PDB file of C-alpha atoms and ligand atoms in Angstrom:
ATOM      1  CA  UNK T   1     -29.062  31.234  45.327  1.00 69.00           C
ATOM      2  CA  UNK T   2     -29.773  29.439  42.069  1.00 82.00           C
ATOM      3  CA  UNK T   3     -33.366  28.686  41.084  1.00 93.00           C
ATOM      4  CA  UNK T   4     -33.649  25.013  42.032  1.00 96.00           C
ATOM      5  CA  UNK T   5     -36.961  24.520  40.219  1.00 96.00           C
ATOM      6  CA  UNK T   6     -35.528  25.577  36.850  1.00 96.00           C
ATOM      7  CA  UNK T   7     -34.873  22.549  34.645  1.00 96.00           C
ATOM      8  CA  UNK T   8     -31.865  24.143  32.904  1.00 96.00           C
ATOM      9  CA  UNK T   9     -30.286  25.048  36.255  1.00 96.00           C
ATOM     10  CA  UNK T  10     -30.925  21.542  37.639  1.00 97.00           C
ATOM     11  CA  UNK T  11     -29.438  19.819  34.582  1.00 97.00           C
ATOM     12  CA  UNK T  12     -26.332  22.048  34.650  1.00 97.00           C
ATOM     13  CA  UNK T  13     -25.893  21.435  38.408  1.00 97.00           C
ATOM     14  CA  UNK T  14     -26.282  17.668  38.059  1.00 97.00           C
ATOM     15  CA  UNK T  15     -23.958  17.548  35.039  1.00 97.00           C
ATOM     16  CA  UNK T  16     -21.277  19.441  36.978  1.00 96.00           C
ATOM     17  CA  UNK T  17     -21.463  16.718  39.656  1.00 97.00           C
ATOM     18  CA  UNK T  18     -21.763  13.814  37.188  1.00 97.00           C
ATOM     19  CA  UNK T  19     -25.077  12.863  38.813  1.00 98.00           C
ATOM     20  CA  UNK T  20     -27.636  10.555  37.193  1.00 97.00           C
ATOM     21  CA  UNK T  21     -31.068   9.804  38.691  1.00 97.00           C
ATOM     22  CA  UNK T  22     -31.533   6.568  40.605  1.00 97.00           C
ATOM     23  CA  UNK T  23     -34.984   5.090  40.071  1.00 95.00           C
ATOM     24  CA  UNK T  24     -34.520   2.599  42.904  1.00 97.00           C
ATOM     25  CA  UNK T  25     -33.993   5.468  45.392  1.00 98.00           C
ATOM     26  CA  UNK T  26     -37.246   7.132  44.259  1.00 97.00           C
ATOM     27  CA  UNK T  27     -35.448  10.193  42.889  1.00 98.00           C
ATOM     28  CA  UNK T  28     -38.123  12.479  41.404  1.00 98.00           C
ATOM     29  CA  UNK T  29     -37.127  16.065  42.167  1.00 98.00           C
ATOM     30  CA  UNK T  30     -39.723  18.837  42.519  1.00 98.00           C
ATOM     31  CA  UNK T  31     -39.722  21.457  39.756  1.00 98.00           C
ATOM     32  CA  UNK T  32     -43.090  23.117  40.465  1.00 98.00           C
ATOM     33  CA  UNK T  33     -42.157  26.378  42.256  1.00 97.00           C
ATOM     34  CA  UNK T  34     -45.431  26.667  44.167  1.00 98.00           C
ATOM     35  CA  UNK T  35     -45.222  23.330  46.004  1.00 98.00           C
ATOM     36  CA  UNK T  36     -42.234  23.688  48.369  1.00 98.00           C
ATOM     37  CA  UNK T  37     -43.264  27.024  49.989  1.00 98.00           C
ATOM     38  CA  UNK T  38     -46.710  25.525  50.713  1.00 98.00           C
ATOM     39  CA  UNK T  39     -45.195  22.370  52.234  1.00 98.00           C
ATOM     40  CA  UNK T  40     -42.803  24.442  54.359  1.00 98.00           C
ATOM     41  CA  UNK T  41     -45.648  26.656  55.616  1.00 98.00           C
ATOM     42  CA  UNK T  42     -47.719  23.586  56.544  1.00 98.00           C
ATOM     43  CA  UNK T  43     -44.813  22.019  58.474  1.00 98.00           C
ATOM     44  CA  UNK T  44     -43.592  25.200  60.186  1.00 98.00           C
ATOM     45  CA  UNK T  45     -46.887  26.558  61.478  1.00 96.00           C
ATOM     46  CA  UNK T  46     -45.569  28.033  64.748  1.00 95.00           C
ATOM     47  CA  UNK T  47     -42.415  29.641  66.175  1.00 93.00           C
ATOM     48  CA  UNK T  48     -39.329  27.643  67.258  1.00 94.00           C
ATOM     49  CA  UNK T  49     -39.903  24.601  65.109  1.00 98.00           C
ATOM     50  CA  UNK T  50     -37.044  22.379  64.035  1.00 98.00           C
ATOM     51  CA  UNK T  51     -37.578  20.315  60.893  1.00 98.00           C
ATOM     52  CA  UNK T  52     -36.355  16.832  60.103  1.00 98.00           C
ATOM     53  CA  UNK T  53     -36.330  16.439  56.321  1.00 98.00           C
ATOM     54  CA  UNK T  54     -36.088  13.009  54.706  1.00 98.00           C
ATOM     55  CA  UNK T  55     -34.356  12.856  51.312  1.00 98.00           C
ATOM     56  CA  UNK T  56     -33.428  16.477  50.471  1.00 98.00           C
ATOM     57  CA  UNK T  57     -32.278  15.601  46.917  1.00 98.00           C
ATOM     58  CA  UNK T  58     -30.690  18.778  45.535  1.00 98.00           C
ATOM     59  CA  UNK T  59     -32.325  20.860  48.288  1.00 98.00           C
ATOM     60  CA  UNK T  60     -35.368  22.491  46.689  1.00 98.00           C
ATOM     61  CA  UNK T  61     -37.664  21.864  49.696  1.00 98.00           C
ATOM     62  CA  UNK T  62     -34.773  22.198  52.152  1.00 98.00           C
ATOM     63  CA  UNK T  63     -34.196  25.742  50.871  1.00 98.00           C
ATOM     64  CA  UNK T  64     -37.775  26.762  51.736  1.00 98.00           C
ATOM     65  CA  UNK T  65     -37.597  25.003  55.117  1.00 98.00           C
ATOM     66  CA  UNK T  66     -34.351  26.813  56.037  1.00 98.00           C
ATOM     67  CA  UNK T  67     -36.079  30.163  55.411  1.00 97.00           C
ATOM     68  CA  UNK T  68     -38.874  29.509  57.938  1.00 98.00           C
ATOM     69  CA  UNK T  69     -37.635  26.925  60.488  1.00 98.00           C
ATOM     70  CA  UNK T  70     -35.354  27.521  63.438  1.00 98.00           C
ATOM     71  CA  UNK T  71     -33.206  24.579  62.350  1.00 98.00           C
ATOM     72  CA  UNK T  72     -33.318  21.937  59.604  1.00 98.00           C
ATOM     73  CA  UNK T  73     -31.680  18.508  59.709  1.00 98.00           C
ATOM     74  CA  UNK T  74     -31.825  16.752  56.335  1.00 98.00           C
ATOM     75  CA  UNK T  75     -31.110  13.008  56.111  1.00 98.00           C
ATOM     76  CA  UNK T  76     -30.054  11.890  52.608  1.00 98.00           C
ATOM     77  CA  UNK T  77     -29.114   8.292  51.742  1.00 98.00           C
ATOM     78  CA  UNK T  78     -27.447   8.977  48.362  1.00 98.00           C
ATOM     79  CA  UNK T  79     -23.906  10.048  49.147  1.00 98.00           C
ATOM     80  CA  UNK T  80     -23.501  11.544  45.625  1.00 98.00           C
ATOM     81  CA  UNK T  81     -25.962  14.291  46.646  1.00 98.00           C
ATOM     82  CA  UNK T  82     -23.951  15.511  49.663  1.00 98.00           C
ATOM     83  CA  UNK T  83     -21.526  17.692  47.606  1.00 98.00           C
ATOM     84  CA  UNK T  84     -24.469  18.915  45.503  1.00 98.00           C
ATOM     85  CA  UNK T  85     -26.222  20.085  48.695  1.00 98.00           C
ATOM     86  CA  UNK T  86     -22.974  21.731  49.813  1.00 97.00           C
ATOM     87  CA  UNK T  87     -23.074  23.803  46.613  1.00 97.00           C
ATOM     88  CA  UNK T  88     -26.797  24.651  46.675  1.00 98.00           C
ATOM     89  CA  UNK T  89     -27.347  25.277  50.403  1.00 97.00           C
ATOM     90  CA  UNK T  90     -23.852  25.902  51.806  1.00 95.00           C
ATOM     91  CA  UNK T  91     -24.900  29.444  52.803  1.00 95.00           C
ATOM     92  CA  UNK T  92     -27.378  28.384  55.539  1.00 98.00           C
ATOM     93  CA  UNK T  93     -26.081  28.198  59.114  1.00 98.00           C
ATOM     94  CA  UNK T  94     -29.308  26.588  60.422  1.00 98.00           C
ATOM     95  CA  UNK T  95     -28.883  23.466  58.239  1.00 98.00           C
ATOM     96  CA  UNK T  96     -27.225  20.120  59.031  1.00 98.00           C
ATOM     97  CA  UNK T  97     -27.047  17.459  56.314  1.00 98.00           C
ATOM     98  CA  UNK T  98     -26.569  13.844  57.413  1.00 98.00           C
ATOM     99  CA  UNK T  99     -25.663  11.042  54.990  1.00 98.00           C
ATOM    100  CA  UNK T 100     -27.724   8.111  56.345  1.00 98.00           C
ATOM    101  CA  UNK T 101     -30.688   5.818  55.752  1.00 98.00           C
ATOM    102  CA  UNK T 102     -33.825   7.162  57.466  1.00 98.00           C
ATOM    103  CA  UNK T 103     -34.916   3.588  58.220  1.00 97.00           C
ATOM    104  CA  UNK T 104     -31.634   2.796  60.019  1.00 97.00           C
ATOM    105  CA  UNK T 105     -30.647   5.982  61.835  1.00 98.00           C
ATOM    106  CA  UNK T 106     -31.326   6.338  65.593  1.00 97.00           C
ATOM    107  CA  UNK T 107     -34.012   9.037  65.474  1.00 97.00           C
ATOM    108  CA  UNK T 108     -34.454   9.285  69.246  1.00 96.00           C
ATOM    109  CA  UNK T 109     -30.781  10.217  69.573  1.00 97.00           C
ATOM    110  CA  UNK T 110     -30.810  12.487  66.522  1.00 98.00           C
ATOM    111  CA  UNK T 111     -33.770  14.479  67.871  1.00 97.00           C
ATOM    112  CA  UNK T 112     -32.268  14.773  71.376  1.00 97.00           C
ATOM    113  CA  UNK T 113     -28.907  15.936  69.988  1.00 97.00           C
ATOM    114  CA  UNK T 114     -30.044  18.217  67.180  1.00 98.00           C
ATOM    115  CA  UNK T 115     -33.322  19.781  68.318  1.00 98.00           C
ATOM    116  CA  UNK T 116     -32.895  20.521  72.020  1.00 93.00           C
ATOM    117  CA  UNK T 117     -35.631  22.916  73.209  1.00 91.00           C
ATOM    118  CA  UNK T 118     -37.504  22.869  69.870  1.00 96.00           C
ATOM    119  CA  UNK T 119     -40.706  21.269  68.693  1.00 97.00           C
ATOM    120  CA  UNK T 120     -39.903  18.926  65.813  1.00 98.00           C
ATOM    121  CA  UNK T 121     -41.855  18.534  62.569  1.00 98.00           C
ATOM    122  CA  UNK T 122     -41.046  16.101  59.769  1.00 98.00           C
ATOM    123  CA  UNK T 123     -41.301  17.376  56.196  1.00 98.00           C
ATOM    124  CA  UNK T 124     -40.480  15.366  53.083  1.00 98.00           C
ATOM    125  CA  UNK T 125     -41.132  14.578  49.496  1.00 98.00           C
ATOM    126  CA  UNK T 126     -40.905  10.898  50.385  1.00 97.00           C
ATOM    127  CA  UNK T 127     -39.189   8.315  48.198  1.00 96.00           C
ATOM    128  CA  UNK T 128     -42.275   6.304  47.283  1.00 94.00           C
ATOM    129  CA  UNK T 129     -40.698   2.879  47.760  1.00 95.00           C
ATOM    130  CA  UNK T 130     -40.556   3.445  51.546  1.00 96.00           C
ATOM    131  CA  UNK T 131     -43.683   5.584  52.156  1.00 96.00           C
ATOM    132  CA  UNK T 132     -45.461   3.164  54.505  1.00 95.00           C
ATOM    133  CA  UNK T 133     -42.415   1.923  56.464  1.00 96.00           C
ATOM    134  CA  UNK T 134     -41.197   5.498  57.071  1.00 98.00           C
ATOM    135  CA  UNK T 135     -44.605   6.782  58.186  1.00 97.00           C
ATOM    136  CA  UNK T 136     -45.192   3.758  60.422  1.00 95.00           C
ATOM    137  CA  UNK T 137     -41.699   3.987  61.926  1.00 95.00           C
ATOM    138  CA  UNK T 138     -42.217   7.670  62.751  1.00 97.00           C
ATOM    139  CA  UNK T 139     -45.663   7.082  64.266  1.00 95.00           C
ATOM    140  CA  UNK T 140     -44.954   3.863  66.169  1.00 92.00           C
ATOM    141  CA  UNK T 141     -41.684   4.930  67.747  1.00 91.00           C
ATOM    142  CA  UNK T 142     -43.507   7.555  69.842  1.00 90.00           C
ATOM    143  CA  UNK T 143     -40.885  10.141  68.956  1.00 95.00           C
ATOM    144  CA  UNK T 144     -41.644  13.631  70.292  1.00 95.00           C
ATOM    145  CA  UNK T 145     -42.935  14.881  66.922  1.00 98.00           C
ATOM    146  CA  UNK T 146     -45.485  17.623  66.238  1.00 98.00           C
ATOM    147  CA  UNK T 147     -46.509  16.604  62.722  1.00 98.00           C
ATOM    148  CA  UNK T 148     -45.508  14.888  59.482  1.00 98.00           C
ATOM    149  CA  UNK T 149     -46.071  16.932  56.300  1.00 98.00           C
ATOM    150  CA  UNK T 150     -45.279  14.573  53.447  1.00 98.00           C
ATOM    151  CA  UNK T 151     -45.711  14.172  49.707  1.00 98.00           C
ATOM    152  CA  UNK T 152     -46.931  10.691  48.810  1.00 98.00           C
ATOM    153  CA  UNK T 153     -48.542   9.032  45.797  1.00 98.00           C
ATOM    154  CA  UNK T 154     -52.151  10.136  45.418  1.00 97.00           C
ATOM    155  CA  UNK T 155     -53.510   6.655  46.051  1.00 96.00           C
ATOM    156  CA  UNK T 156     -51.468   6.320  49.239  1.00 97.00           C
ATOM    157  CA  UNK T 157     -52.742   9.756  50.348  1.00 97.00           C
ATOM    158  CA  UNK T 158     -56.339   8.542  49.940  1.00 96.00           C
ATOM    159  CA  UNK T 159     -55.627   5.468  52.065  1.00 96.00           C
ATOM    160  CA  UNK T 160     -53.663   7.354  54.730  1.00 97.00           C
ATOM    161  CA  UNK T 161     -56.344  10.039  55.104  1.00 98.00           C
ATOM    162  CA  UNK T 162     -59.409   7.809  54.605  1.00 96.00           C
ATOM    163  CA  UNK T 163     -62.193   7.831  57.153  1.00 94.00           C
ATOM    164  CA  UNK T 164     -62.618   4.481  58.881  1.00 91.00           C
ATOM    165  CA  UNK T 165     -65.975   3.115  57.780  1.00 89.00           C
ATOM    166  CA  UNK T 166     -65.382   4.055  54.113  1.00 92.00           C
ATOM    167  CA  UNK T 167     -64.129   1.934  51.196  1.00 89.00           C
ATOM    168  CA  UNK T 168     -60.614   3.455  51.187  1.00 91.00           C
ATOM    169  CA  UNK T 169     -60.068   2.389  54.809  1.00 93.00           C
ATOM    170  CA  UNK T 170     -57.218  -0.095  55.322  1.00 94.00           C
ATOM    171  CA  UNK T 171     -54.914  -1.303  58.096  1.00 95.00           C
ATOM    172  CA  UNK T 172     -52.685   1.787  57.690  1.00 95.00           C
ATOM    173  CA  UNK T 173     -55.757   4.085  57.899  1.00 96.00           C
ATOM    174  CA  UNK T 174     -56.503   2.687  61.359  1.00 97.00           C
ATOM    175  CA  UNK T 175     -52.849   3.010  62.440  1.00 96.00           C
ATOM    176  CA  UNK T 176     -52.661   6.623  61.218  1.00 97.00           C
ATOM    177  CA  UNK T 177     -55.895   7.590  63.023  1.00 97.00           C
ATOM    178  CA  UNK T 178     -54.719   5.841  66.172  1.00 97.00           C
ATOM    179  CA  UNK T 179     -51.619   8.053  66.409  1.00 97.00           C
ATOM    180  CA  UNK T 180     -52.631  11.242  64.606  1.00 98.00           C
ATOM    181  CA  UNK T 181     -55.174  13.491  62.923  1.00 97.00           C
ATOM    182  CA  UNK T 182     -54.671  13.242  59.134  1.00 98.00           C
ATOM    183  CA  UNK T 183     -55.422  16.004  56.584  1.00 98.00           C
ATOM    184  CA  UNK T 184     -55.246  15.842  52.804  1.00 98.00           C
ATOM    185  CA  UNK T 185     -53.691  19.248  52.010  1.00 98.00           C
ATOM    186  CA  UNK T 186     -53.377  19.535  48.210  1.00 98.00           C
ATOM    187  CA  UNK T 187     -52.853  17.472  45.032  1.00 98.00           C
ATOM    188  CA  UNK T 188     -49.611  17.647  43.007  1.00 98.00           C
ATOM    189  CA  UNK T 189     -49.531  16.569  39.350  1.00 98.00           C
ATOM    190  CA  UNK T 190     -46.943  14.142  37.947  1.00 98.00           C
ATOM    191  CA  UNK T 191     -45.588  16.987  35.756  1.00 98.00           C
ATOM    192  CA  UNK T 192     -44.357  18.775  38.897  1.00 98.00           C
ATOM    193  CA  UNK T 193     -41.352  16.415  39.087  1.00 98.00           C
ATOM    194  CA  UNK T 194     -38.138  15.735  37.173  1.00 97.00           C
ATOM    195  CA  UNK T 195     -38.257  13.012  35.936  1.00 97.00           C
ATOM    196  CA  UNK T 196     -42.077  12.814  35.926  1.00 97.00           C
ATOM    197  CA  UNK T 197     -43.392   9.707  37.727  1.00 96.00           C
ATOM    198  CA  UNK T 198     -46.259   7.690  36.235  1.00 95.00           C
ATOM    199  CA  UNK T 199     -48.777   8.720  38.907  1.00 97.00           C
ATOM    200  CA  UNK T 200     -49.998  11.919  40.563  1.00 98.00           C
ATOM    201  CA  UNK T 201     -49.142  12.812  44.157  1.00 98.00           C
ATOM    202  CA  UNK T 202     -50.627  14.687  47.098  1.00 98.00           C
ATOM    203  CA  UNK T 203     -49.347  16.428  50.217  1.00 98.00           C
ATOM    204  CA  UNK T 204     -50.788  15.263  53.522  1.00 98.00           C
ATOM    205  CA  UNK T 205     -50.236  16.371  57.115  1.00 98.00           C
ATOM    206  CA  UNK T 206     -50.498  14.030  60.089  1.00 98.00           C
ATOM    207  CA  UNK T 207     -50.711  15.930  63.375  1.00 98.00           C
ATOM    208  CA  UNK T 208     -49.631  13.666  66.220  1.00 98.00           C
ATOM    209  CA  UNK T 209     -51.736  13.337  69.381  1.00 97.00           C
ATOM    210  CA  UNK T 210     -52.219  10.727  72.122  1.00 95.00           C
ATOM    211  CA  UNK T 211     -54.584   7.883  71.112  1.00 95.00           C
ATOM    212  CA  UNK T 212     -58.234   8.720  71.765  1.00 91.00           C
ATOM    213  CA  UNK T 213     -58.728   5.304  73.359  1.00 92.00           C
ATOM    214  CA  UNK T 214     -55.720   3.324  74.674  1.00 95.00           C
ATOM    215  CA  UNK T 215     -55.950  -0.448  74.193  1.00 97.00           C
ATOM    216  CA  UNK T 216     -54.886  -2.832  76.955  1.00 97.00           C
ATOM    217  CA  UNK T 217     -52.104  -4.040  74.660  1.00 96.00           C
ATOM    218  CA  UNK T 218     -50.924  -2.268  71.489  1.00 95.00           C
ATOM    219  CA  UNK T 219     -49.430  -5.391  69.883  1.00 94.00           C
ATOM    220  CA  UNK T 220     -52.775  -7.186  70.169  1.00 97.00           C
ATOM    221  CA  UNK T 221     -54.521  -4.159  68.645  1.00 97.00           C
ATOM    222  CA  UNK T 222     -52.281  -4.153  65.561  1.00 95.00           C
ATOM    223  CA  UNK T 223     -52.389  -7.905  65.078  1.00 95.00           C
ATOM    224  CA  UNK T 224     -56.207  -7.692  65.161  1.00 97.00           C
ATOM    225  CA  UNK T 225     -56.159  -4.784  62.652  1.00 97.00           C
ATOM    226  CA  UNK T 226     -53.768  -6.619  60.303  1.00 95.00           C
ATOM    227  CA  UNK T 227     -55.754  -9.838  60.656  1.00 96.00           C
ATOM    228  CA  UNK T 228     -59.124  -8.200  59.962  1.00 97.00           C
ATOM    229  CA  UNK T 229     -57.812  -6.503  56.782  1.00 96.00           C
ATOM    230  CA  UNK T 230     -55.777  -9.518  55.593  1.00 93.00           C
ATOM    231  CA  UNK T 231     -58.834 -10.888  53.783  1.00 90.00           C
ATOM    232  CA  UNK T 232     -60.849  -7.779  53.016  1.00 83.00           C
ATOM    233  CA  UNK T 233     -63.680  -9.522  51.269  1.00 87.00           C
ATOM    234  CA  UNK T 234     -64.373 -11.809  54.198  1.00 95.00           C
ATOM    235  CA  UNK T 235     -66.445 -10.896  57.244  1.00 97.00           C
ATOM    236  CA  UNK T 236     -64.470  -9.867  60.355  1.00 97.00           C
ATOM    237  CA  UNK T 237     -65.655 -13.124  61.899  1.00 97.00           C
ATOM    238  CA  UNK T 238     -64.000 -15.253  59.183  1.00 97.00           C
ATOM    239  CA  UNK T 239     -60.932 -13.050  58.723  1.00 97.00           C
ATOM    240  CA  UNK T 240     -60.122 -12.966  62.442  1.00 97.00           C
ATOM    241  CA  UNK T 241     -60.880 -16.614  62.954  1.00 96.00           C
ATOM    242  CA  UNK T 242     -58.285 -17.616  60.331  1.00 95.00           C
ATOM    243  CA  UNK T 243     -55.680 -14.907  61.084  1.00 95.00           C
ATOM    244  CA  UNK T 244     -55.767 -15.370  64.875  1.00 94.00           C
ATOM    245  CA  UNK T 245     -56.230 -19.166  64.577  1.00 94.00           C
ATOM    246  CA  UNK T 246     -59.269 -19.067  66.884  1.00 94.00           C
ATOM    247  CA  UNK T 247     -62.451 -21.068  66.674  1.00 95.00           C
ATOM    248  CA  UNK T 248     -65.368 -19.175  65.103  1.00 96.00           C
ATOM    249  CA  UNK T 249     -67.504 -19.551  68.236  1.00 97.00           C
ATOM    250  CA  UNK T 250     -64.748 -17.858  70.257  1.00 96.00           C
ATOM    251  CA  UNK T 251     -64.388 -15.017  67.732  1.00 97.00           C
ATOM    252  CA  UNK T 252     -68.169 -14.571  67.603  1.00 97.00           C
ATOM    253  CA  UNK T 253     -68.246 -14.211  71.397  1.00 96.00           C
ATOM    254  CA  UNK T 254     -65.341 -11.710  71.251  1.00 97.00           C
ATOM    255  CA  UNK T 255     -67.108  -9.620  68.597  1.00 97.00           C
ATOM    256  CA  UNK T 256     -70.390  -9.681  70.495  1.00 96.00           C
ATOM    257  CA  UNK T 257     -68.613  -8.604  73.678  1.00 94.00           C
ATOM    258  CA  UNK T 258     -67.129  -5.657  71.722  1.00 96.00           C
ATOM    259  CA  UNK T 259     -70.533  -4.802  70.220  1.00 96.00           C
ATOM    260  CA  UNK T 260     -69.447  -5.620  66.625  1.00 97.00           C
ATOM    261  CA  UNK T 261     -71.677  -7.318  64.069  1.00 97.00           C
ATOM    262  CA  UNK T 262     -69.794 -10.553  63.104  1.00 96.00           C
ATOM    263  CA  UNK T 263     -70.995 -10.055  59.492  1.00 96.00           C
ATOM    264  CA  UNK T 264     -69.296  -6.626  59.218  1.00 96.00           C
ATOM    265  CA  UNK T 265     -66.233  -6.086  56.955  1.00 96.00           C
ATOM    266  CA  UNK T 266     -62.990  -4.633  58.337  1.00 96.00           C
ATOM    267  CA  UNK T 267     -63.383  -1.316  56.472  1.00 95.00           C
ATOM    268  CA  UNK T 268     -66.655  -0.674  58.352  1.00 96.00           C
ATOM    269  CA  UNK T 269     -64.911  -0.609  61.760  1.00 96.00           C
ATOM    270  CA  UNK T 270     -63.652   2.508  63.561  1.00 95.00           C
ATOM    271  CA  UNK T 271     -60.447   2.755  65.625  1.00 96.00           C
ATOM    272  CA  UNK T 272     -62.556   2.492  68.803  1.00 96.00           C
ATOM    273  CA  UNK T 273     -64.233  -0.674  67.431  1.00 97.00           C
ATOM    274  CA  UNK T 274     -60.805  -2.252  66.839  1.00 97.00           C
ATOM    275  CA  UNK T 275     -59.661  -1.298  70.363  1.00 97.00           C
ATOM    276  CA  UNK T 276     -62.786  -2.963  71.764  1.00 97.00           C
ATOM    277  CA  UNK T 277     -62.139  -6.182  69.812  1.00 97.00           C
ATOM    278  CA  UNK T 278     -58.424  -6.167  70.728  1.00 98.00           C
ATOM    279  CA  UNK T 279     -59.228  -5.751  74.440  1.00 97.00           C
ATOM    280  CA  UNK T 280     -61.656  -8.693  74.300  1.00 96.00           C
ATOM    281  CA  UNK T 281     -58.991 -10.820  72.517  1.00 96.00           C
ATOM    282  CA  UNK T 282     -56.377  -9.763  75.080  1.00 96.00           C
ATOM    283  CA  UNK T 283     -58.664 -10.601  78.027  1.00 94.00           C
ATOM    284  CA  UNK T 284     -59.138 -14.131  76.701  1.00 90.00           C
ATOM    285  CA  UNK T 285     -55.430 -14.712  76.083  1.00 85.00           C
ATOM    286  CA  UNK T 286     -54.149 -13.432  79.452  1.00 75.00           C
TER     287      UNK T 286
HETATM  288  N1  SAM X 301     -36.656  16.544  48.414  1.00 69.98           N
HETATM  289  C1  SAM X 301     -36.245  16.446  47.041  1.00 69.98           C
HETATM  290  C2  SAM X 301     -37.268  17.082  46.144  1.00 69.98           C
HETATM  291  O1  SAM X 301     -38.409  17.262  46.607  1.00 69.98           O
HETATM  292  O2  SAM X 301     -36.958  17.396  45.005  1.00 69.98           O
HETATM  293  C3  SAM X 301     -36.002  14.991  46.624  1.00 69.98           C
HETATM  294  C4  SAM X 301     -37.183  14.063  46.815  1.00 69.98           C
HETATM  295  S1  SAM X 301     -36.976  12.482  46.061  1.00 69.98           S
HETATM  296  C5  SAM X 301     -38.653  12.014  45.830  1.00 69.98           C
HETATM  297  C6  SAM X 301     -36.528  11.394  47.408  1.00 69.98           C
HETATM  298  C7  SAM X 301     -35.148  11.602  48.019  1.00 69.98           C
HETATM  299  O3  SAM X 301     -34.979  10.660  49.107  1.00 69.98           O
HETATM  300  C8  SAM X 301     -33.989  11.363  47.079  1.00 69.98           C
HETATM  301  O4  SAM X 301     -33.052  12.398  47.225  1.00 69.98           O
HETATM  302  C9  SAM X 301     -33.383  10.015  47.544  1.00 69.98           C
HETATM  303  O5  SAM X 301     -32.002   9.888  47.278  1.00 69.98           O
HETATM  304  C10 SAM X 301     -33.679  10.077  49.024  1.00 69.98           C
HETATM  305  N2  SAM X 301     -33.782   8.768  49.697  1.00 69.98           N
HETATM  306  C11 SAM X 301     -34.187   7.581  49.160  1.00 69.98           C
HETATM  307  N3  SAM X 301     -34.195   6.620  50.084  1.00 69.98           N
HETATM  308  C12 SAM X 301     -33.800   7.194  51.258  1.00 69.98           C
HETATM  309  C13 SAM X 301     -33.596   6.681  52.583  1.00 69.98           C
HETATM  310  N4  SAM X 301     -33.821   5.403  52.887  1.00 69.98           N
HETATM  311  N5  SAM X 301     -33.148   7.542  53.547  1.00 69.98           N
HETATM  312  C14 SAM X 301     -32.921   8.859  53.246  1.00 69.98           C
HETATM  313  N6  SAM X 301     -33.090   9.383  51.991  1.00 69.98           N
HETATM  314  C15 SAM X 301     -33.519   8.572  51.022  1.00 69.98           C
END
């Protein structure tokens, strides 16, 4: 097995395959040897875990995952990388590489077919241009997943792992806490990648669990969350009144029923607060 974090080895490998980096596909490959074993250990933290990897690149993280997981399925969009992965990881019999777009592929079917009898964890150095859509797709689709251990830009990590009620809280913070327990695991500097991106990164783990408080209607919950954060500087009263197209007296009554101060800002509200508001909105609309 070649050393896939060695720059000389990577350049020779990529030259052999005539490969050039695609910026639009978020191709920044890991070259810091300490990062991938730590990510693999965080994702595979029990026996009999199958791993779904998104965007294996040349296989540096995949290699570590194959050593510790029962099975690894790696979904890579760039078809030019498939023969590269054949060369770097061809020796593993617990690896399946699929050439597909993670936002298009039927994940329910993939998990049923590939991971029968296993718990499934997602692990990825995510292409940054699709961080939020991928995380939201994985959380919202209620797939039978144990956890997501992912590398994201540092700023995104702060938002994803923020505590509701603090300044970093945003609509995605509420969504993440609704579906999972987030942890900020460790920072990763920009120099850990080839080519180096402009910003630092961090590895986070989202451990999935049932919502602590189920709303009467999930769609109402997320339209209230989006609406409240759509104009962050406004009070929840004003933001919800304009986003839900409801009269202020109606929104004031809804907030009072949910025990929320109408002068509060969205970032001050917890997941349970949002569920309370959404239930009051739902009751009035049904
Ligand atoms: N895992 C490798 C590493 O850590 O060095 C590569 C990570 S690189 C940040 C992101 C990878 O995701 C690239 O290989 C890129 O081609 C792939 N990718 C980009 N968009 C994708 C998509 N929609 N579906 C699947 N893979 C994608």
